[in-house]
Short mmCIF file of C-alpha atoms in Angstrom, two decimals:
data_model
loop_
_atom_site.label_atom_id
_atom_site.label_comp_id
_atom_site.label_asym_id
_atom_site.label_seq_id
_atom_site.Cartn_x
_atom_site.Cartn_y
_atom_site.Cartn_z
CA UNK A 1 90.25 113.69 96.03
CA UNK A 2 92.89 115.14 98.55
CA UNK A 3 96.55 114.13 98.57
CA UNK A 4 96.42 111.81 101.30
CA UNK A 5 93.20 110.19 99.75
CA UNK A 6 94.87 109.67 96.73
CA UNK A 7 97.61 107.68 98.37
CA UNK A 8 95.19 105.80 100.36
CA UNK A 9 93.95 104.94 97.63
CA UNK A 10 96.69 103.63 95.16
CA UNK A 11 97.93 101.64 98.72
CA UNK A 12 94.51 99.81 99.26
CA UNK A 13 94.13 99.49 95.10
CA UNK A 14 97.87 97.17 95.84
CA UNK A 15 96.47 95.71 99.03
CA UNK A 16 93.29 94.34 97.69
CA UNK A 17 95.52 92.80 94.97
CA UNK A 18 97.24 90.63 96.75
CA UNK A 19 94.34 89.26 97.87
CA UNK A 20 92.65 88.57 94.09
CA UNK A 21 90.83 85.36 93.45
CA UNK A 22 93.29 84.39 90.50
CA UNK A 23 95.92 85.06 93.13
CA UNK A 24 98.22 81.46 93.43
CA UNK A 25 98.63 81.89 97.23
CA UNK A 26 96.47 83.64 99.82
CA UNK A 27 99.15 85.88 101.88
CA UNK A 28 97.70 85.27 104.70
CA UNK A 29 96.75 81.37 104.95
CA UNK A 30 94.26 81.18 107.28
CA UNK A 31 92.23 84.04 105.89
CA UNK A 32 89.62 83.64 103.56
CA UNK A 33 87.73 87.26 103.46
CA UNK A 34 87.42 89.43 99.96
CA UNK A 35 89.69 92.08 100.34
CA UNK A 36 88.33 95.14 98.83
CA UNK A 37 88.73 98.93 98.47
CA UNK A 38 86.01 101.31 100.24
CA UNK A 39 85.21 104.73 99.27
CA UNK A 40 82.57 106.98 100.47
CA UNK A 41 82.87 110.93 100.26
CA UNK A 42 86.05 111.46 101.38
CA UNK A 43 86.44 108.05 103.20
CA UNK A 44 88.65 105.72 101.21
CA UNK A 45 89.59 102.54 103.33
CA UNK A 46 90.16 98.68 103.07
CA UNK A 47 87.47 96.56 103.83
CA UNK A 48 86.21 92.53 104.05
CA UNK A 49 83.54 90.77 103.44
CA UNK A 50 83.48 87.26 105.43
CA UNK A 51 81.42 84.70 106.41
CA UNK A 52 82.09 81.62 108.74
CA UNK A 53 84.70 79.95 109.23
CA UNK A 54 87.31 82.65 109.07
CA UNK A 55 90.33 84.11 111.23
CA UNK A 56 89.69 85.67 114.24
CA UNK A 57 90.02 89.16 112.83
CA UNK A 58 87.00 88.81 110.68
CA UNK A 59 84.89 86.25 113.24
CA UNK A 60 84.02 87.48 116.54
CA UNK A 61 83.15 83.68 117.36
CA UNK A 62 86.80 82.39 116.30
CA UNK A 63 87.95 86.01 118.47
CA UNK A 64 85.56 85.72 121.59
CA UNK A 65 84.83 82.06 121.83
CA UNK A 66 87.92 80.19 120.37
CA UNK A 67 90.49 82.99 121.43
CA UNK A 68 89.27 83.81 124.79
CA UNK A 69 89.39 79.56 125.21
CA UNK A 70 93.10 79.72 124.53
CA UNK A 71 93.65 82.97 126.77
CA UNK A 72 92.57 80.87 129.72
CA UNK A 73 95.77 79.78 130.08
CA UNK A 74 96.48 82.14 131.73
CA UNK A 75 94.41 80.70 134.79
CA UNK A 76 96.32 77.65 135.31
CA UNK A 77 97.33 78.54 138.78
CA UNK A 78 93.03 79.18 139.28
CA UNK A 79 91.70 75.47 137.92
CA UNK A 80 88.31 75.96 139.53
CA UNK A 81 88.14 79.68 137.87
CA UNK A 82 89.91 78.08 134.40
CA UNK A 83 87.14 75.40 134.63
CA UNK A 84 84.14 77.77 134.86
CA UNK A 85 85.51 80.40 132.45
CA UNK A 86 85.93 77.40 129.65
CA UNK A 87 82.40 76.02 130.62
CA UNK A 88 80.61 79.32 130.01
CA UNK A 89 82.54 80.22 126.70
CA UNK A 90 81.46 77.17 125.29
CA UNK A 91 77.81 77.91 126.73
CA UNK A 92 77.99 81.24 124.91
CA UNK A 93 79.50 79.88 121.19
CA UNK A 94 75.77 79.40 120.33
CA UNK A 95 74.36 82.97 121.36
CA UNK A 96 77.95 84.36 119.28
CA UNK A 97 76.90 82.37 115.98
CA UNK A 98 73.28 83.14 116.36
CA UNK A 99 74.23 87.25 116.10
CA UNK A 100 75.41 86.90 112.69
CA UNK A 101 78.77 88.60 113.33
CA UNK A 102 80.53 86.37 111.64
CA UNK A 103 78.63 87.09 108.25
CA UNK A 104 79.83 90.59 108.19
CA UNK A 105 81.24 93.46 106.12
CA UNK A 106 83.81 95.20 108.32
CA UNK A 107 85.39 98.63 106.80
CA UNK A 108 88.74 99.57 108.04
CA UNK A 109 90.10 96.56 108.51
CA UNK A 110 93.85 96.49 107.53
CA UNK A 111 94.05 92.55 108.84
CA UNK A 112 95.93 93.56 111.65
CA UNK A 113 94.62 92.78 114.92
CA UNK A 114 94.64 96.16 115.92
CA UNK A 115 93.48 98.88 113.16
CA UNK A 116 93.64 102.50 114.20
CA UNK A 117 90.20 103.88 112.98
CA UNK A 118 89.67 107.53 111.26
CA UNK A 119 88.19 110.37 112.80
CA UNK A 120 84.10 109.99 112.01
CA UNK A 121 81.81 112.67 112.46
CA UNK A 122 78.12 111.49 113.10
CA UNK A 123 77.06 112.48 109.01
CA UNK A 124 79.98 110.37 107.63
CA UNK A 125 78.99 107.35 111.25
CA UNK A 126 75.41 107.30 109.41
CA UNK A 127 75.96 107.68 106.03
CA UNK A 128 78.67 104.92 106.20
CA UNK A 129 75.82 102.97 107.99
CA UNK A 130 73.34 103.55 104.90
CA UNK A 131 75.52 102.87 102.12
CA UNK A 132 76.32 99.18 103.82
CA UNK A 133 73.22 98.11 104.58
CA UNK A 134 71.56 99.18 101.82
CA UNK A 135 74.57 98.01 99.59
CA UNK A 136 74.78 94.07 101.99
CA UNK A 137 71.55 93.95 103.29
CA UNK A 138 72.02 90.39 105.01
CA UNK A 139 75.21 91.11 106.58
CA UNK A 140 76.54 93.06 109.98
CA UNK A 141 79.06 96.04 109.85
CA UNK A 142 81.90 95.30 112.43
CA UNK A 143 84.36 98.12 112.92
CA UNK A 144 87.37 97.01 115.24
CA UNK A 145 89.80 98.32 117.52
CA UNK A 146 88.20 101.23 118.69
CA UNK A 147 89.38 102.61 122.17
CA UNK A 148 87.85 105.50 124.30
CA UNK A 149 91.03 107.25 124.50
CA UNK A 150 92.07 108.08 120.69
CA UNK A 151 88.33 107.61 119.30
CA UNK A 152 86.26 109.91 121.92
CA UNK A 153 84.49 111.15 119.12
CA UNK A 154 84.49 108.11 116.74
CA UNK A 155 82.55 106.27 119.13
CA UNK A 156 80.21 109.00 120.00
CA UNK A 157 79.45 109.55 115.73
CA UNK A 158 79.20 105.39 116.21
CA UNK A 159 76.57 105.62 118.64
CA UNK A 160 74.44 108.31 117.07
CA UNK A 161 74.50 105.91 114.00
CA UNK A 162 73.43 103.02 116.02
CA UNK A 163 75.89 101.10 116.90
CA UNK A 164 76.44 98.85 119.53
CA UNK A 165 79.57 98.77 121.47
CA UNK A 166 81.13 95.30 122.05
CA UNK A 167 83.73 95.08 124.16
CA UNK A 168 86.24 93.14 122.81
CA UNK A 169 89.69 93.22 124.98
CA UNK A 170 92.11 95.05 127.14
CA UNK A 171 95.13 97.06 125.32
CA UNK A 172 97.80 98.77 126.60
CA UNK A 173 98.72 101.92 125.17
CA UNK A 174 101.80 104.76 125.44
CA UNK A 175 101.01 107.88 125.80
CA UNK A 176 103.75 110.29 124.24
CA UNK A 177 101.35 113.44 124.57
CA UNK A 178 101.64 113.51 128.19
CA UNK A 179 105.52 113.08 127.87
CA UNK A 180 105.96 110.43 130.29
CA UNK A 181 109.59 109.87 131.86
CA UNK A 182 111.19 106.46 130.69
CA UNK A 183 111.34 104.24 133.26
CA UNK A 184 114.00 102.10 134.86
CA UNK A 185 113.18 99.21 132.11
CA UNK A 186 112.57 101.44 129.18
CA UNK A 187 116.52 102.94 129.94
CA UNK A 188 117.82 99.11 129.98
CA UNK A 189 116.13 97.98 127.65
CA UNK A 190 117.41 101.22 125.00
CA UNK A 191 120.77 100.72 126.57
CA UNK A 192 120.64 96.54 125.23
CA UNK A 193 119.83 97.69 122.10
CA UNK A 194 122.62 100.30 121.26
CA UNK A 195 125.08 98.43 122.95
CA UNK A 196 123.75 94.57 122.34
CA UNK A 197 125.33 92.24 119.29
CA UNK A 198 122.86 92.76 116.89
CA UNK A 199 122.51 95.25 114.20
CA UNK A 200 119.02 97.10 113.25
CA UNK A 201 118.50 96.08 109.33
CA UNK A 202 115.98 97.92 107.85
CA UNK A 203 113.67 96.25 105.06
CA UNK A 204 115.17 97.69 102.21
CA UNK A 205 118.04 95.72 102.96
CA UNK A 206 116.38 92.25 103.42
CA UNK A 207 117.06 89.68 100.76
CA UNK A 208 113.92 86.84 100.02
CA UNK A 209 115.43 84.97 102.85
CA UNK A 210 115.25 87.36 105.16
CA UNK A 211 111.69 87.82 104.66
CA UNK A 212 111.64 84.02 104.85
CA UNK A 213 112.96 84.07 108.33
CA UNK A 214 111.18 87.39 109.03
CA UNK A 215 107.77 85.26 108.63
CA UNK A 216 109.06 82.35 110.69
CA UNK A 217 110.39 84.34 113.65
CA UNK A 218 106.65 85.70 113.41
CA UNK A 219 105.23 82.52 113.91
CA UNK A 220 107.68 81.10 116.48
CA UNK A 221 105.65 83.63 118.66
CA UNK A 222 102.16 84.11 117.51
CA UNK A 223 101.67 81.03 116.37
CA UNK A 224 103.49 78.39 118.46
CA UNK A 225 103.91 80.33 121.28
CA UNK A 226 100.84 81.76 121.53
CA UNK A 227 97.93 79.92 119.36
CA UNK A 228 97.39 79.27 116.04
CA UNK A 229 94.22 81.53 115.42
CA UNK A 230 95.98 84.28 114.87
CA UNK A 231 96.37 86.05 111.20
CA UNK A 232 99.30 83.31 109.70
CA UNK A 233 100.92 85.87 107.64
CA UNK A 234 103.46 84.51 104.75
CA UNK A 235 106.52 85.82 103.40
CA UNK A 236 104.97 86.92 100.57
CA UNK A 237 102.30 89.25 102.60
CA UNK A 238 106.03 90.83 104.66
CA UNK A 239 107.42 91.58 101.40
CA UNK A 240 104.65 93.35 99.47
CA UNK A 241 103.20 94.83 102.96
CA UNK A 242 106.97 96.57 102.80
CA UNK A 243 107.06 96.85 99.01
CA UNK A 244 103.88 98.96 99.06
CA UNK A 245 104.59 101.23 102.04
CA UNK A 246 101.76 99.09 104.41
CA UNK A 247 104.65 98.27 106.74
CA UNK A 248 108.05 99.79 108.33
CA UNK A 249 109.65 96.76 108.96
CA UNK A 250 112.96 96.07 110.40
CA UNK A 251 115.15 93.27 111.78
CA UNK A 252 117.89 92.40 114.50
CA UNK A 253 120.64 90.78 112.54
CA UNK A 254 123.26 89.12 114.52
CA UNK A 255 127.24 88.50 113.70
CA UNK A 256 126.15 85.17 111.82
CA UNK A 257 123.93 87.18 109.19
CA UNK A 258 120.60 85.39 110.64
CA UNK A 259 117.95 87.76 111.50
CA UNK A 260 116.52 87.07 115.12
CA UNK A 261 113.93 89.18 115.98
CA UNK A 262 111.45 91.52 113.43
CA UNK A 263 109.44 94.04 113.94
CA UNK A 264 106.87 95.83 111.72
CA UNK A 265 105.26 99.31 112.59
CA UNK A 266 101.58 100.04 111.29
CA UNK A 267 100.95 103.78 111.49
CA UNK A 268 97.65 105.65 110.33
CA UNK A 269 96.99 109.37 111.09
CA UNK A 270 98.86 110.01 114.90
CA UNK A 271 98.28 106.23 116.35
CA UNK A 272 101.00 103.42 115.62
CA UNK A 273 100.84 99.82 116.01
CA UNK A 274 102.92 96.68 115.95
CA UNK A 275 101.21 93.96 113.89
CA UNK A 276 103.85 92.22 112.87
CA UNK A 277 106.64 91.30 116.17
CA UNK A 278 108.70 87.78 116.04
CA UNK A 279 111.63 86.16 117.46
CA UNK A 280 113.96 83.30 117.65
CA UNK A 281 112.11 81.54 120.98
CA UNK A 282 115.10 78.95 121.50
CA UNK A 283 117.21 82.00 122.28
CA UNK A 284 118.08 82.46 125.83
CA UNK A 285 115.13 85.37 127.40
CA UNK A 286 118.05 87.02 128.80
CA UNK A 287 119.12 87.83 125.60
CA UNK A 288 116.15 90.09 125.32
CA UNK A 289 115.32 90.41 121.90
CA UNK A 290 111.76 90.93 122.98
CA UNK A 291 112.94 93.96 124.75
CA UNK A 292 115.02 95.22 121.96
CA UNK A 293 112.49 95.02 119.18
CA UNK A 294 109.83 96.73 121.63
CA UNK A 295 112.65 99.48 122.52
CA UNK A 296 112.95 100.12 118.61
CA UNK A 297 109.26 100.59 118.19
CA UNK A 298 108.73 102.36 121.58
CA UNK A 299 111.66 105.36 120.58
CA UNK A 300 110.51 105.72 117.06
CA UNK A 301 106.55 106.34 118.55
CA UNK A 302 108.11 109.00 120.95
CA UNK A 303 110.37 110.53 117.76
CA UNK A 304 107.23 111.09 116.04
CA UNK A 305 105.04 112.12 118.52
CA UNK A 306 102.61 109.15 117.88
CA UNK A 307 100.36 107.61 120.59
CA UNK A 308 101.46 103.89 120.60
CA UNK A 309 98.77 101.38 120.55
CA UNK A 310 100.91 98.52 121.90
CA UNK A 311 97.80 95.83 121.40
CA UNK A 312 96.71 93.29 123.74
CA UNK A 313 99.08 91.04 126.43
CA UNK A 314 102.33 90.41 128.26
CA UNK A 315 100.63 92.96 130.63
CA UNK A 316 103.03 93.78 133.16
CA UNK A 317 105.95 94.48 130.64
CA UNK A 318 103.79 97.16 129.23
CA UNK A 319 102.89 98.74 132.56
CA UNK A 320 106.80 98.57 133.40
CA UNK A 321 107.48 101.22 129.69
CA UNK A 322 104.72 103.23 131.33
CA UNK A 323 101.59 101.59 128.85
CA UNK A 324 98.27 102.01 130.16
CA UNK A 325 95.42 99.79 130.30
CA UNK A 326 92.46 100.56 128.42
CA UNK A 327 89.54 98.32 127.22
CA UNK A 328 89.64 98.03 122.81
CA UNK A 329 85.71 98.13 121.32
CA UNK A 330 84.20 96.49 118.50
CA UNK A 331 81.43 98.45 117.30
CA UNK A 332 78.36 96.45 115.41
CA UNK A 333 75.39 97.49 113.71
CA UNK A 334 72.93 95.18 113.05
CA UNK A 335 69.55 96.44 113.28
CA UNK A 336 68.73 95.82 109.67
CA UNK A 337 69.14 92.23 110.59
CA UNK A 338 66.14 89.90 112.46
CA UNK A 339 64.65 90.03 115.75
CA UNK A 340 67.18 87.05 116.29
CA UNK A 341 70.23 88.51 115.38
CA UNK A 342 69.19 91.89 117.37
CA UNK A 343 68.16 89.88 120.80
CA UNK A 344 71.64 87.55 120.41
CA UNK A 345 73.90 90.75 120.16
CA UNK A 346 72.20 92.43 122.87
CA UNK A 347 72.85 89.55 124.94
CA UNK A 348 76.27 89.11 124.41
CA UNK A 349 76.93 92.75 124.78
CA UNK A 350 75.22 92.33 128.25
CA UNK A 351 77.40 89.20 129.03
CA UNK A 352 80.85 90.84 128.14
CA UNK A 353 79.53 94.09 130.15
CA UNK A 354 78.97 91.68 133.13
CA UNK A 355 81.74 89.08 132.72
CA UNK A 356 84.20 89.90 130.57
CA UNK A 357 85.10 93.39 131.20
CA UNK A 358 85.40 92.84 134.99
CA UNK A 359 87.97 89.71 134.25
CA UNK A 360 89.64 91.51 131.98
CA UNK A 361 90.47 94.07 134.46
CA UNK A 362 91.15 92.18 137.50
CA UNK A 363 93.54 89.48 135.66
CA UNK A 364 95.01 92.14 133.72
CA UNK A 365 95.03 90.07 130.65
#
């Protein structure tokens, strides 16, 4: 086993700990997957097994019927268009159960919402493919986050394997191998944050009630702001997710000790992420802590060289720090699975192809 194998592995041996059955408290509440460690060769990576109901990060119902019903908010000024979107989600929540997605094993997922996948050739695409189905026979493999500009050849070893290609949403993503200038908004923004009232406190530095508030600030966004179906993640997950090098998290503390704003980086071979972003909503926007935390993660992807997966949403700030749009991929296999499951997936593929890629697009959601 090489180095970095070896690490991968004493990380996921921690991760899937956290997650044990004897466990008191499930870090994150509203999931209810095994967590497990997956090796193969020279593959080592985390990996679920779930089955209905569960978050939207291991149930593409919850993720394209439940999620995409809250994202229609985002056609309130279109009620005709809001009304006809909502009307054929709910039409297509029976074709999404009857694929069997939801009763899945899905390797690399690090239960973020976006999971940087490794380089697969076409031998390791298909062998991974026979080991799972032989191994969960009555279940789909779901790989996430897969996007056609860092996982070319991922998705072409995917394909050769037999997997499908769901699309699943648009992402925005910065580029720092084509050394883009900053623009106008990324200079402000940089300027607010080395000149603003708050100070950058890394992790190491939080005490339990900072990771208390850490957690909080989280939800004020994802999960009030935004909707609850996303991954509720506890204090308890923030600590040991920083405790076991999962997470690069830091804070903005301001002159009355409180932390308002957190941000924790997710990084896996030359691709980071943000997983984990939260801040004090009843703060004035001007103050914009948004903008700082994004500013903090933005420079430290163009230190390193890494391409920045900046996820899904709040499109037009993206565009403005030079992100580009890109659709994200789920890839499925399940043609081990019956004639039912085979002809639902098919379907939906065809439906997202049709429907959902082209709204995606044109809304820039």
């Amino acid at each position: 086993m090489s180095a970095a194998n070896a690490d991968d592995a004493a990380l996921l041996a921690k991760l899937a700990a956290m997650f044990e059955d004897d466990a008191p408290d499930r870090p994150i509440t509203n999931l209810l997957a095994k967590v497990q460690r997956y090796e193969l060769d020279d593959l080592t990576l985390p990996m679920t097994l779930s089955d209905p109901p569960d978050c939207y990060i291991c149930s593409p119902t919850v993720a394209y019927v439940d999620y995409a019903l809250e994202e229609t908010r985002h056609f309130n000024a279109r009620p005709s268009l809001k009304t006809a979107i909502r009307l054929l989600l709910r039409l297509c929540r029976p074709i999404m159960q009857a694929t069997g997605l939801d009763r899945q094993v899905q390797p690399n997922n690090w239960l973020f919402s976006t999971n940087p996948v490794p380089d697969l050739t076409p031998d390791q695409a298909k062998a991974l493919r026979d080991d799972l189905t032989e191994t969960y026979p009555d279940r789909a493999i779901v790989i996430r986050s897969i996007n056609e500009m860092t996982d070319a050849s991922t998705i072409n070893a995917l394909k050769s394997a037999g997997f499908a290609l769901l699309p699943a949403r648009q992402i925005y993503a910065y580029d720092t191998r084509k050394r883009p200038k900053p623009t106008i908004d990324m200079k402000r923004d940089a300027a607010l944050l080395a000149t603003g009232p708050y100070d950058i406190v890394p992790a190491d530095d939080f005490t339990d009630a900072d990771f208390n508030r850490a957690a909080d600030l989280y939800a004020m966004l994802y999960l009030e702001k935004y909707t609850p179906l996303n991954p509720t993640y506890t204090a308890a997950f923030l600590t040991q997710a920083h405790r076991i090098g999962l997470l690069r998290i830091v804070g903005l503390r301001g002159a009355d000790q409180i932390l308002d704003g957190v941000v924790g980086m997710f990084t896996r071979g030359n691709t980071m992420t943000v997983p984990i972003l939260g801040y004090d909503t009843s703060k004035p926007q001007k103050w914009g802590l948004y903008r700082m935390l994004n500013a903090h993660a933005q420079a430290e992807a163009i230190e390193t060289g890494r391409f920045y997966n900046m996820s899904a949403g709040a499109a037009r700030f993206k565009r403005y720090r030079n992100a580009e749009p890109m659709i994200e991929y789920t890839a499925v296999y399940v043609r081990h699975r019956g004639w039912r499951q085979r002809i639902a997936t098919a379907t939906v593929r065809s439906l997202l192809d049709w429907i959902g890629v082209p709204l995606l697009r044109r809304f820039g959601l």
